[in-house]
Amino acid sequence: MTSRRHPLFARAYSRMSPRLERGLVPHRATLLAGLAGDVIEVGAGPGATFGHYPAQVTSVLAVEPEARLRRLARAAATRASMPIEVVDGFADRLPAADASRDAAVVSLVLCTVPDPAAALAEIFRVVRPGGQLRFFEHVRADTPTRQRLQRLADATLWPLFGGGCHTSRDTAAAIRDAGFTLTRLDRLGHADTGLPFPAAPQILGTATRPRASATTA
């Protein structure tokens, strides 16, 4: 596996992360509340979620392609209360078997993947039928003016300095298009998280991989 390197972004993000987390802590707790069993976290970053996993989670496979962030995540994993394995990998080629995980977690990562549809198809593959996708992502703004500003940012310097981040994606629609059923969707803004525009608004929620329909003879 070849790591994806965004050294300037990784260095800046690791330094900003403690300050950003002050506004994100309650939402990370909500994101993970009630999870149980075996989990895959896609795009673990420096491991900011690790301390919020509930005791019912038995293992976490944390996938992070950026080398510096992966080193920080491995250090964070040693302080976690359950086994967390941090591995190199990409969202569109996850190192996990079909239907092998009870849940998947994405947190401020689907904005950065080159192909969100491919990443979500992989997550759908890995989550067992009836299992969950928990997501916390910043998304397309509500007003046409802000949407235009986000598209302008995405077409110029924002992805370069943001580790490939794109601000104008309709992530809730992409989750539905991947085959998941949205069961909870909360919309947050700067006042809730402290994240500024164009990385606002955000969505926080749960989606479920449907169970296979029973067939009749």
Tab-separated table of C-alpha atoms in Angstrom, residues 27 136 186-193 200-204:
chain	number	residue	atom	x	y	z
A	27	HIS	CA	-20.427	15.860	18.441
A	136	PHE	CA	-19.992	13.636	10.650
A	186	ASP	CA	-28.849	16.415	12.102
A	187	ARG	CA	-27.665	19.611	10.439
A	188	LEU	CA	-25.110	21.705	12.319
A	189	GLY	CA	-23.492	25.065	11.746
A	190	HIS	CA	-20.646	27.242	12.926
A	191	ALA	CA	-22.434	28.054	16.180
A	192	ASP	CA	-22.652	24.327	16.973
A	193	THR	CA	-19.138	23.174	16.052
A	200	ALA	CA	-19.893	24.764	7.404
A	201	PRO	CA	-22.602	23.558	7.551
A	202	GLN	CA	-22.086	19.973	8.724
A	203	ILE	CA	-24.261	16.878	8.933
A	204	LEU	CA	-24.175	14.336	11.755
